[in-house]
Amino acid sequence: MAIVLRSLHFLILLSVLCISASIPFALAQDENEFIYNGFLEAEDLRLDGAAAIDHTNGLLQLTNNLSPQQVGRAFNHFPIKFDTPSSLSFSTNFVFAIVPHLQNLGGHGIAFAISPSTNFTGRGLPNGYLGLFNDSNDGLSINRILAIELDTVPDPEFGDITSNHVGIDVNGMKSNELAPAMYFSNKEGKNISLDLLSGNPMHLWIDYDEAEKLLNVTLAPTRIPKPNRPLLSTSIDLSQILKESMYVGFSSATGTIGSDHYILGWSFNKSGPSQSLDVSSLPPLPERRKEKPSLVIITSLIAVAIVLITLAGAVAYILRRKKYEELLEDWEEEYGPHRFSYKNLHKATKGFKDTELLGEGGFGKVYIGILASSNVQIAVKRISHDSKQGMKEFVAEIVSMGRLRHRNLVQLLGYCRRRGELLLVYDYMPNGSLDRFLYSNENPNLSWVQRFRIIKGVASGLLYLHEEWEQVVLHRDVKASNVLLDAGLNGRLGDFGLAKLYDHGTNPQTTRVVGTVGYLAPEITRTGRATTCSDVFAFGVFLLEVACGRKPIEGLRLPERVILVDWVTECCRRGAILDTSDPRLEGNYVVDEMELVLKLGLLCSLAMPAARPSMRQVVQFLDGDADLQELPHDSPIFGTFTTNESSDSMSFLSHASTRSMSTTNSILRVGR
Ligand SMILES: *[C@@H]1O[C@H](CO)[C@@H](O)[C@H](O)[C@H]1NC(C)=O
């Protein structure tokens, strides 16, 4: 009997235990109290708009990302009785999550609402109204709606201070009280902010105590219990709102940019503290697309970056190669020491900048440069040259001319070749070319002593080219602008041998005879062949140029003075050769030397090549080692002035009678 009783007792106890244990899960709820740890069996929920329950796990989703400007609501099916004189106090807590559609950018939020109706058709708009109000009814007391908003967008029109805030709204979106989302940490004793858009589940408690007319709102992450201090604690009289039957639930809305708004669990009690949710049994949120890039993406990004960097490097390398590209052929190997790299020349001349331009001559532009390796000043002549034809021979000559050493020659240091371009590197001559001293006022006037020294220097340089080197080198363009002055104002011949470049028929622009009009020996136009004699002719013109201080041809002169040679000849015949001396000298010259230079100039520029002296003779005359016979004044065309000449060296002067003024004139006028 006792055993029977005891077992009956046990059965009863067992069934009581079963029943009581099942209460929280069975959702068998009384009208004033209910709890949803997930909404799997929540038939009592009235869903509206986009709201839906995932029936696999019980997650309540109020809005989705299928369309913008959504509204989603979920209200308890049965109204809660707030009839006076019974208490208006209530208590609720729920777990929510807001997952923004764009990273850290979502809208608009969720509101827990107490409303006399669940029918919001035509009055609850999306966006900032959170599906509860519209622009005409917002703020009207007739609404009788209490809302606790979890707002993720600042609406200045509603006085929102920040996105990410919690507010208490009565009858409209303008909050009675609001605060940025944060929670009080009991452990640390301070407030810690929370990001509503973090996508993490959060816990909100709302408690209204009618006796104290105090509404407390408390926020916390789900991992910690309810904080001791609420986020909002507002004294408020809800008697005008909470009347008769009221529906409780959630309303949520999105804007153009939205969020997925979720409720994971919800507990409500009209007559005492709401039960705590079992956080561990709440439905899980959908797995989010990880914002952290996966390893694959990171690796491929790195790979792409490496490829891009390599490409950029290759392009830079190619551009650099192209920039400094040179032509270098096998046959140039032997010229190694004379070959400059284009890169070095480019650097030396600061990239051939215009500020480094020294001048522009018949052959191309000349730049000043400083070799980085040795700090030596150089002049770089840039000659455009398109053909490869004859280049080998020419470079060979250039290089062999690099071996020419004479103190009255501008030293050629080397060369460089690029496509369509030849660069010649010379010693830098600080005083520039002689013509700038003779014809421009920017430089000081040269004294006769200086001029005579220059003349002698150039003569000895030309003699070296003609006779003193291992082979005959023709200059072919002797003129004042090709005579450069070094630091001591010594004359140095430049540009020698260059004319040959055009002999190979490589420069399409020069169909002209090589040389310069006014300095061209008459036979050149006939034969086209340059000789040492034609160099002497040009040197003769140069002598007159320096002595008279004027160009060989000056169109603006009196007709009889246009051609310098003719004018000096004429004056010579009249016995007034000194009249032609440069007026800038103001008579300050050695008369014998002046006469010598003028007459030697005439002698050298005789029309008959054979009548001209050689450079060796010229040097002898200038040095006073040989005597230049008086040119007779009376001879109509110099013909007789050498008749008494006994000197062997002067015998050629007997041929001077062949000089033809008209031929000279016509030639000097070529190309004008
Ligand atoms: C706003 O809602 C009220 C009902 O509260 C309705 O009468 C009114 O037409 C609505 N206004 C607009 C602009 O939708």
JSON list of C-alpha atoms in Angstrom, two decimals, residues 430-625:
[
{"chain": "A", "resi": 430, "resn": "PRO", "atom": "CA", "xyz": [83.68, 79.50, -72.48]},
{"chain": "A", "resi": 431, "resn": "ASN", "atom": "CA", "xyz": [83.89, 82.55, -74.72]},
{"chain": "A", "resi": 432, "resn": "GLY", "atom": "CA", "xyz": [81.77, 81.26, -77.55]},
{"chain": "A", "resi": 433, "resn": "SER", "atom": "CA", "xyz": [82.33, 82.00, -81.21]},
{"chain": "A", "resi": 434, "resn": "LEU", "atom": "CA", "xyz": [84.34, 84.84, -82.69]},
{"chain": "A", "resi": 435, "resn": "ASP", "atom": "CA", "xyz": [81.51, 86.29, -84.79]},
{"chain": "A", "resi": 436, "resn": "ARG", "atom": "CA", "xyz": [79.68, 87.26, -81.61]},
{"chain": "A", "resi": 437, "resn": "PHE", "atom": "CA", "xyz": [82.62, 89.47, -80.69]},
{"chain": "A", "resi": 438, "resn": "LEU", "atom": "CA", "xyz": [82.92, 90.93, -84.16]},
{"chain": "A", "resi": 439, "resn": "TYR", "atom": "CA", "xyz": [79.30, 91.62, -84.94]},
{"chain": "A", "resi": 440, "resn": "SER", "atom": "CA", "xyz": [77.35, 91.96, -81.77]},
{"chain": "A", "resi": 441, "resn": "ASN", "atom": "CA", "xyz": [77.62, 94.54, -79.08]},
{"chain": "A", "resi": 442, "resn": "GLU", "atom": "CA", "xyz": [77.03, 92.07, -76.27]},
{"chain": "A", "resi": 443, "resn": "ASN", "atom": "CA", "xyz": [80.73, 91.23, -76.11]},
{"chain": "A", "resi": 444, "resn": "PRO", "atom": "CA", "xyz": [83.62, 93.67, -75.63]},
{"chain": "A", "resi": 445, "resn": "ASN", "atom": "CA", "xyz": [85.45, 94.82, -78.71]},
{"chain": "A", "resi": 446, "resn": "LEU", "atom": "CA", "xyz": [88.52, 92.75, -79.49]},
{"chain": "A", "resi": 447, "resn": "SER", "atom": "CA", "xyz": [91.77, 94.68, -79.67]},
{"chain": "A", "resi": 448, "resn": "TRP", "atom": "CA", "xyz": [94.04, 94.31, -82.65]},
{"chain": "A", "resi": 449, "resn": "VAL", "atom": "CA", "xyz": [96.53, 92.35, -80.56]},
{"chain": "A", "resi": 450, "resn": "GLN", "atom": "CA", "xyz": [93.81, 89.86, -79.69]},
{"chain": "A", "resi": 451, "resn": "ARG", "atom": "CA", "xyz": [92.58, 89.71, -83.27]},
{"chain": "A", "resi": 452, "resn": "PHE", "atom": "CA", "xyz": [96.04, 89.15, -84.68]},
{"chain": "A", "resi": 453, "resn": "ARG", "atom": "CA", "xyz": [96.69, 86.37, -82.18]},
{"chain": "A", "resi": 454, "resn": "ILE", "atom": "CA", "xyz": [93.39, 84.73, -83.11]},
{"chain": "A", "resi": 455, "resn": "ILE", "atom": "CA", "xyz": [94.25, 84.94, -86.80]},
{"chain": "A", "resi": 456, "resn": "LYS", "atom": "CA", "xyz": [97.64, 83.37, -86.24]},
{"chain": "A", "resi": 457, "resn": "GLY", "atom": "CA", "xyz": [96.14, 80.66, -84.09]},
{"chain": "A", "resi": 458, "resn": "VAL", "atom": "CA", "xyz": [93.48, 79.73, -86.62]},
{"chain": "A", "resi": 459, "resn": "ALA", "atom": "CA", "xyz": [96.08, 79.70, -89.37]},
{"chain": "A", "resi": 460, "resn": "SER", "atom": "CA", "xyz": [98.27, 77.31, -87.45]},
{"chain": "A", "resi": 461, "resn": "GLY", "atom": "CA", "xyz": [95.26, 75.11, -86.66]},
{"chain": "A", "resi": 462, "resn": "LEU", "atom": "CA", "xyz": [94.34, 74.94, -90.32]},
{"chain": "A", "resi": 463, "resn": "LEU", "atom": "CA", "xyz": [97.94, 74.24, -91.25]},
{"chain": "A", "resi": 464, "resn": "TYR", "atom": "CA", "xyz": [97.91, 71.34, -88.80]},
{"chain": "A", "resi": 465, "resn": "LEU", "atom": "CA", "xyz": [94.81, 69.95, -90.48]},
{"chain": "A", "resi": 466, "resn": "HIS", "atom": "CA", "xyz": [96.23, 70.35, -93.96]},
{"chain": "A", "resi": 467, "resn": "GLU", "atom": "CA", "xyz": [99.80, 69.31, -93.56]},
{"chain": "A", "resi": 468, "resn": "GLU", "atom": "CA", "xyz": [100.87, 68.33, -90.10]},
{"chain": "A", "resi": 469, "resn": "TRP", "atom": "CA", "xyz": [98.70, 65.40, -89.35]},
{"chain": "A", "resi": 470, "resn": "GLU", "atom": "CA", "xyz": [99.00, 61.89, -90.71]},
{"chain": "A", "resi": 471, "resn": "GLN", "atom": "CA", "xyz": [96.39, 62.60, -93.34]},
{"chain": "A", "resi": 472, "resn": "VAL", "atom": "CA", "xyz": [94.99, 65.71, -94.95]},
{"chain": "A", "resi": 473, "resn": "VAL", "atom": "CA", "xyz": [91.90, 66.96, -93.22]},
{"chain": "A", "resi": 474, "resn": "LEU", "atom": "CA", "xyz": [89.82, 69.55, -94.99]},
{"chain": "A", "resi": 475, "resn": "HIS", "atom": "CA", "xyz": [87.85, 71.90, -92.84]},
{"chain": "A", "resi": 476, "resn": "ARG", "atom": "CA", "xyz": [85.49, 73.05, -95.57]},
{"chain": "A", "resi": 477, "resn": "ASP", "atom": "CA", "xyz": [83.69, 75.61, -93.48]},
{"chain": "A", "resi": 478, "resn": "VAL", "atom": "CA", "xyz": [86.23, 78.13, -92.21]},
{"chain": "A", "resi": 479, "resn": "LYS", "atom": "CA", "xyz": [84.46, 81.26, -91.02]},
{"chain": "A", "resi": 480, "resn": "ALA", "atom": "CA", "xyz": [84.30, 83.51, -88.00]},
{"chain": "A", "resi": 481, "resn": "SER", "atom": "CA", "xyz": [81.34, 81.66, -86.49]},
{"chain": "A", "resi": 482, "resn": "ASN", "atom": "CA", "xyz": [83.32, 78.41, -86.58]},
{"chain": "A", "resi": 483, "resn": "VAL", "atom": "CA", "xyz": [86.19, 79.96, -84.68]},
{"chain": "A", "resi": 484, "resn": "LEU", "atom": "CA", "xyz": [85.69, 79.56, -80.96]},
{"chain": "A", "resi": 485, "resn": "LEU", "atom": "CA", "xyz": [87.47, 81.41, -78.22]},
{"chain": "A", "resi": 486, "resn": "ASP", "atom": "CA", "xyz": [88.83, 79.62, -75.21]},
{"chain": "A", "resi": 487, "resn": "ALA", "atom": "CA", "xyz": [89.22, 81.11, -71.76]},
{"chain": "A", "resi": 488, "resn": "GLY", "atom": "CA", "xyz": [92.39, 82.98, -72.87]},
{"chain": "A", "resi": 489, "resn": "LEU", "atom": "CA", "xyz": [90.63, 84.34, -75.97]},
{"chain": "A", "resi": 490, "resn": "ASN", "atom": "CA", "xyz": [92.71, 82.11, -78.20]},
{"chain": "A", "resi": 491, "resn": "GLY", "atom": "CA", "xyz": [91.07, 81.21, -81.47]},
{"chain": "A", "resi": 492, "resn": "ARG", "atom": "CA", "xyz": [90.24, 77.56, -81.98]},
{"chain": "A", "resi": 493, "resn": "LEU", "atom": "CA", "xyz": [88.79, 76.08, -85.11]},
{"chain": "A", "resi": 494, "resn": "GLY", "atom": "CA", "xyz": [85.71, 74.04, -84.55]},
{"chain": "A", "resi": 495, "resn": "ASP", "atom": "CA", "xyz": [83.44, 71.89, -86.67]},
{"chain": "A", "resi": 496, "resn": "PHE", "atom": "CA", "xyz": [86.31, 70.60, -88.82]},
{"chain": "A", "resi": 497, "resn": "GLY", "atom": "CA", "xyz": [85.49, 67.66, -90.98]},
{"chain": "A", "resi": 498, "resn": "LEU", "atom": "CA", "xyz": [81.81, 67.92, -90.32]},
{"chain": "A", "resi": 499, "resn": "ALA", "atom": "CA", "xyz": [80.96, 69.01, -93.81]},
{"chain": "A", "resi": 500, "resn": "LYS", "atom": "CA", "xyz": [81.97, 65.57, -94.91]},
{"chain": "A", "resi": 501, "resn": "LEU", "atom": "CA", "xyz": [78.91, 64.20, -93.23]},
{"chain": "A", "resi": 502, "resn": "TYR", "atom": "CA", "xyz": [76.86, 65.78, -95.97]},
{"chain": "A", "resi": 503, "resn": "ASP", "atom": "CA", "xyz": [79.16, 64.62, -98.69]},
{"chain": "A", "resi": 504, "resn": "HIS", "atom": "CA", "xyz": [77.80, 61.16, -98.34]},
{"chain": "A", "resi": 505, "resn": "GLY", "atom": "CA", "xyz": [74.56, 62.54, -99.58]},
{"chain": "A", "resi": 506, "resn": "THR", "atom": "CA", "xyz": [72.93, 61.76, -96.32]},
{"chain": "A", "resi": 507, "resn": "ASN", "atom": "CA", "xyz": [71.32, 65.03, -95.46]},
{"chain": "A", "resi": 508, "resn": "PRO", "atom": "CA", "xyz": [68.25, 65.54, -97.62]},
{"chain": "A", "resi": 509, "resn": "GLN", "atom": "CA", "xyz": [68.10, 69.26, -96.75]},
{"chain": "A", "resi": 510, "resn": "THR", "atom": "CA", "xyz": [71.49, 70.04, -98.20]},
{"chain": "A", "resi": 511, "resn": "THR", "atom": "CA", "xyz": [71.32, 69.95, -101.89]},
{"chain": "A", "resi": 512, "resn": "ARG", "atom": "CA", "xyz": [73.44, 73.04, -101.57]},
{"chain": "A", "resi": 513, "resn": "VAL", "atom": "CA", "xyz": [77.17, 73.01, -101.93]},
{"chain": "A", "resi": 514, "resn": "VAL", "atom": "CA", "xyz": [78.82, 72.44, -98.60]},
{"chain": "A", "resi": 515, "resn": "GLY", "atom": "CA", "xyz": [80.21, 75.53, -97.00]},
{"chain": "A", "resi": 516, "resn": "THR", "atom": "CA", "xyz": [78.90, 78.98, -96.43]},
{"chain": "A", "resi": 517, "resn": "VAL", "atom": "CA", "xyz": [78.01, 81.57, -99.03]},
{"chain": "A", "resi": 518, "resn": "GLY", "atom": "CA", "xyz": [80.61, 84.30, -99.03]},
{"chain": "A", "resi": 519, "resn": "TYR", "atom": "CA", "xyz": [83.35, 81.88, -98.11]},
{"chain": "A", "resi": 520, "resn": "LEU", "atom": "CA", "xyz": [82.95, 79.53, -101.04]},
{"chain": "A", "resi": 521, "resn": "ALA", "atom": "CA", "xyz": [85.83, 79.29, -103.45]},
{"chain": "A", "resi": 522, "resn": "PRO", "atom": "CA", "xyz": [84.57, 79.78, -107.01]},
{"chain": "A", "resi": 523, "resn": "GLU", "atom": "CA", "xyz": [85.88, 76.43, -108.19]},
{"chain": "A", "resi": 524, "resn": "ILE", "atom": "CA", "xyz": [83.73, 74.59, -105.72]},
{"chain": "A", "resi": 525, "resn": "THR", "atom": "CA", "xyz": [80.58, 75.58, -107.52]},
{"chain": "A", "resi": 526, "resn": "ARG", "atom": "CA", "xyz": [82.11, 74.33, -110.73]},
{"chain": "A", "resi": 527, "resn": "THR", "atom": "CA", "xyz": [83.70, 71.11, -109.60]},
{"chain": "A", "resi": 528, "resn": "GLY", "atom": "CA", "xyz": [81.90, 70.49, -106.38]},
{"chain": "A", "resi": 529, "resn": "ARG", "atom": "CA", "xyz": [85.21, 69.32, -104.96]},
{"chain": "A", "resi": 530, "resn": "ALA", "atom": "CA", "xyz": [86.74, 70.81, -101.89]},
{"chain": "A", "resi": 531, "resn": "THR", "atom": "CA", "xyz": [90.51, 71.09, -101.65]},
{"chain": "A", "resi": 532, "resn": "THR", "atom": "CA", "xyz": [93.01, 72.65, -99.33]},
{"chain": "A", "resi": 533, "resn": "CYS", "atom": "CA", "xyz": [92.89, 75.57, -101.76]},
{"chain": "A", "resi": 534, "resn": "SER", "atom": "CA", "xyz": [89.21, 76.11, -101.13]},
{"chain": "A", "resi": 535, "resn": "ASP", "atom": "CA", "xyz": [89.93, 76.09, -97.38]},
{"chain": "A", "resi": 536, "resn": "VAL", "atom": "CA", "xyz": [92.55, 78.76, -98.03]},
{"chain": "A", "resi": 537, "resn": "PHE", "atom": "CA", "xyz": [90.01, 80.81, -99.96]},
{"chain": "A", "resi": 538, "resn": "ALA", "atom": "CA", "xyz": [87.64, 80.73, -97.03]},
{"chain": "A", "resi": 539, "resn": "PHE", "atom": "CA", "xyz": [90.50, 81.57, -94.68]},
{"chain": "A", "resi": 540, "resn": "GLY", "atom": "CA", "xyz": [91.25, 84.63, -96.84]},
{"chain": "A", "resi": 541, "resn": "VAL", "atom": "CA", "xyz": [87.69, 85.82, -96.46]},
{"chain": "A", "resi": 542, "resn": "PHE", "atom": "CA", "xyz": [88.00, 85.15, -92.74]},
{"chain": "A", "resi": 543, "resn": "LEU", "atom": "CA", "xyz": [91.11, 87.35, -92.56]},
{"chain": "A", "resi": 544, "resn": "LEU", "atom": "CA", "xyz": [89.24, 90.24, -94.16]},
{"chain": "A", "resi": 545, "resn": "GLU", "atom": "CA", "xyz": [86.33, 89.61, -91.85]},
{"chain": "A", "resi": 546, "resn": "VAL", "atom": "CA", "xyz": [88.47, 89.97, -88.74]},
{"chain": "A", "resi": 547, "resn": "ALA", "atom": "CA", "xyz": [90.42, 92.96, -90.03]},
{"chain": "A", "resi": 548, "resn": "CYS", "atom": "CA", "xyz": [87.40, 94.84, -91.32]},
{"chain": "A", "resi": 549, "resn": "GLY", "atom": "CA", "xyz": [85.04, 93.76, -88.60]},
{"chain": "A", "resi": 550, "resn": "ARG", "atom": "CA", "xyz": [82.22, 92.96, -91.00]},
{"chain": "A", "resi": 551, "resn": "LYS", "atom": "CA", "xyz": [80.62, 90.05, -92.74]},
{"chain": "A", "resi": 552, "resn": "PRO", "atom": "CA", "xyz": [81.76, 88.96, -96.21]},
{"chain": "A", "resi": 553, "resn": "ILE", "atom": "CA", "xyz": [78.47, 90.06, -97.70]},
{"chain": "A", "resi": 554, "resn": "GLU", "atom": "CA", "xyz": [76.35, 92.82, -96.24]},
{"chain": "A", "resi": 555, "resn": "GLY", "atom": "CA", "xyz": [73.36, 93.72, -98.35]},
{"chain": "A", "resi": 556, "resn": "LEU", "atom": "CA", "xyz": [72.64, 97.02, -96.61]},
{"chain": "A", "resi": 557, "resn": "ARG", "atom": "CA", "xyz": [75.98, 98.58, -97.59]},
{"chain": "A", "resi": 558, "resn": "LEU", "atom": "CA", "xyz": [76.67, 100.95, -100.46]},
{"chain": "A", "resi": 559, "resn": "PRO", "atom": "CA", "xyz": [76.62, 98.90, -103.66]},
{"chain": "A", "resi": 560, "resn": "GLU", "atom": "CA", "xyz": [80.39, 98.94, -104.06]},
{"chain": "A", "resi": 561, "resn": "ARG", "atom": "CA", "xyz": [80.80, 97.73, -100.49]},
{"chain": "A", "resi": 562, "resn": "VAL", "atom": "CA", "xyz": [78.31, 94.84, -100.44]},
{"chain": "A", "resi": 563, "resn": "ILE", "atom": "CA", "xyz": [80.96, 92.26, -101.18]},
{"chain": "A", "resi": 564, "resn": "LEU", "atom": "CA", "xyz": [83.84, 92.63, -98.76]},
{"chain": "A", "resi": 565, "resn": "VAL", "atom": "CA", "xyz": [86.51, 91.15, -101.05]},
{"chain": "A", "resi": 566, "resn": "ASP", "atom": "CA", "xyz": [85.57, 93.47, -103.89]},
{"chain": "A", "resi": 567, "resn": "TRP", "atom": "CA", "xyz": [85.58, 96.46, -101.64]},
{"chain": "A", "resi": 568, "resn": "VAL", "atom": "CA", "xyz": [88.97, 95.69, -100.11]},
{"chain": "A", "resi": 569, "resn": "THR", "atom": "CA", "xyz": [90.34, 94.98, -103.60]},
{"chain": "A", "resi": 570, "resn": "GLU", "atom": "CA", "xyz": [89.04, 98.31, -104.81]},
{"chain": "A", "resi": 571, "resn": "CYS", "atom": "CA", "xyz": [90.53, 100.17, -101.85]},
{"chain": "A", "resi": 572, "resn": "CYS", "atom": "CA", "xyz": [93.79, 98.31, -102.30]},
{"chain": "A", "resi": 573, "resn": "ARG", "atom": "CA", "xyz": [93.92, 99.41, -105.92]},
{"chain": "A", "resi": 574, "resn": "ARG", "atom": "CA", "xyz": [93.34, 102.99, -104.81]},
{"chain": "A", "resi": 575, "resn": "GLY", "atom": "CA", "xyz": [96.13, 102.65, -102.28]},
{"chain": "A", "resi": 576, "resn": "ALA", "atom": "CA", "xyz": [93.71, 103.16, -99.45]},
{"chain": "A", "resi": 577, "resn": "ILE", "atom": "CA", "xyz": [93.49, 99.60, -98.13]},
{"chain": "A", "resi": 578, "resn": "LEU", "atom": "CA", "xyz": [93.62, 100.77, -94.50]},
{"chain": "A", "resi": 579, "resn": "ASP", "atom": "CA", "xyz": [90.29, 102.53, -95.06]},
{"chain": "A", "resi": 580, "resn": "THR", "atom": "CA", "xyz": [88.69, 99.13, -94.81]},
{"chain": "A", "resi": 581, "resn": "SER", "atom": "CA", "xyz": [90.00, 98.41, -91.29]},
{"chain": "A", "resi": 582, "resn": "ASP", "atom": "CA", "xyz": [87.38, 97.93, -88.60]},
{"chain": "A", "resi": 583, "resn": "PRO", "atom": "CA", "xyz": [86.24, 101.38, -87.42]},
{"chain": "A", "resi": 584, "resn": "ARG", "atom": "CA", "xyz": [85.70, 99.90, -83.95]},
{"chain": "A", "resi": 585, "resn": "LEU", "atom": "CA", "xyz": [89.48, 99.64, -83.63]},
{"chain": "A", "resi": 586, "resn": "GLU", "atom": "CA", "xyz": [89.59, 103.44, -83.95]},
{"chain": "A", "resi": 587, "resn": "GLY", "atom": "CA", "xyz": [92.97, 103.22, -85.64]},
{"chain": "A", "resi": 588, "resn": "ASN", "atom": "CA", "xyz": [94.53, 101.31, -82.79]},
{"chain": "A", "resi": 589, "resn": "TYR", "atom": "CA", "xyz": [96.42, 98.71, -84.74]},
{"chain": "A", "resi": 590, "resn": "VAL", "atom": "CA", "xyz": [99.87, 97.95, -86.02]},
{"chain": "A", "resi": 591, "resn": "VAL", "atom": "CA", "xyz": [99.74, 99.31, -89.55]},
{"chain": "A", "resi": 592, "resn": "ASP", "atom": "CA", "xyz": [102.11, 96.69, -90.98]},
{"chain": "A", "resi": 593, "resn": "GLU", "atom": "CA", "xyz": [100.10, 93.86, -89.45]},
{"chain": "A", "resi": 594, "resn": "MET", "atom": "CA", "xyz": [96.81, 95.31, -90.62]},
{"chain": "A", "resi": 595, "resn": "GLU", "atom": "CA", "xyz": [98.14, 95.71, -94.13]},
{"chain": "A", "resi": 596, "resn": "LEU", "atom": "CA", "xyz": [99.58, 92.22, -94.05]},
{"chain": "A", "resi": 597, "resn": "VAL", "atom": "CA", "xyz": [96.30, 90.69, -92.96]},
{"chain": "A", "resi": 598, "resn": "LEU", "atom": "CA", "xyz": [94.23, 92.60, -95.53]},
{"chain": "A", "resi": 599, "resn": "LYS", "atom": "CA", "xyz": [96.57, 91.83, -98.40]},
{"chain": "A", "resi": 600, "resn": "LEU", "atom": "CA", "xyz": [96.97, 88.23, -97.34]},
{"chain": "A", "resi": 601, "resn": "GLY", "atom": "CA", "xyz": [93.20, 88.05, -97.24]},
{"chain": "A", "resi": 602, "resn": "LEU", "atom": "CA", "xyz": [93.02, 89.24, -100.82]},
{"chain": "A", "resi": 603, "resn": "LEU", "atom": "CA", "xyz": [95.78, 86.88, -101.85]},
{"chain": "A", "resi": 604, "resn": "CYS", "atom": "CA", "xyz": [94.07, 83.87, -100.29]},
{"chain": "A", "resi": 605, "resn": "SER", "atom": "CA", "xyz": [90.75, 84.72, -101.87]},
{"chain": "A", "resi": 606, "resn": "LEU", "atom": "CA", "xyz": [92.02, 84.92, -105.38]},
{"chain": "A", "resi": 607, "resn": "ALA", "atom": "CA", "xyz": [89.76, 83.25, -107.90]},
{"chain": "A", "resi": 608, "resn": "MET", "atom": "CA", "xyz": [92.42, 80.90, -109.27]},
{"chain": "A", "resi": 609, "resn": "PRO", "atom": "CA", "xyz": [93.03, 78.13, -106.77]},
{"chain": "A", "resi": 610, "resn": "ALA", "atom": "CA", "xyz": [96.65, 77.77, -107.80]},
{"chain": "A", "resi": 611, "resn": "ALA", "atom": "CA", "xyz": [97.24, 81.47, -107.18]},
{"chain": "A", "resi": 612, "resn": "ARG", "atom": "CA", "xyz": [96.46, 81.13, -103.50]},
{"chain": "A", "resi": 613, "resn": "PRO", "atom": "CA", "xyz": [99.21, 80.44, -101.00]},
{"chain": "A", "resi": 614, "resn": "SER", "atom": "CA", "xyz": [99.28, 77.25, -99.00]},
{"chain": "A", "resi": 615, "resn": "MET", "atom": "CA", "xyz": [98.55, 77.37, -95.30]},
{"chain": "A", "resi": 616, "resn": "ARG", "atom": "CA", "xyz": [102.22, 76.84, -94.60]},
{"chain": "A", "resi": 617, "resn": "GLN", "atom": "CA", "xyz": [103.00, 79.97, -96.60]},
{"chain": "A", "resi": 618, "resn": "VAL", "atom": "CA", "xyz": [100.19, 81.83, -94.90]},
{"chain": "A", "resi": 619, "resn": "VAL", "atom": "CA", "xyz": [101.64, 80.98, -91.51]},
{"chain": "A", "resi": 620, "resn": "GLN", "atom": "CA", "xyz": [105.08, 82.07, -92.68]},
{"chain": "A", "resi": 621, "resn": "PHE", "atom": "CA", "xyz": [103.68, 85.42, -93.85]},
{"chain": "A", "resi": 622, "resn": "LEU", "atom": "CA", "xyz": [101.86, 85.95, -90.59]},
{"chain": "A", "resi": 623, "resn": "ASP", "atom": "CA", "xyz": [104.89, 85.06, -88.54]},
{"chain": "A", "resi": 624, "resn": "GLY", "atom": "CA", "xyz": [107.02, 87.42, -90.63]},
{"chain": "A", "resi": 625, "resn": "ASP", "atom": "CA", "xyz": [109.14, 84.52, -91.80]}
]
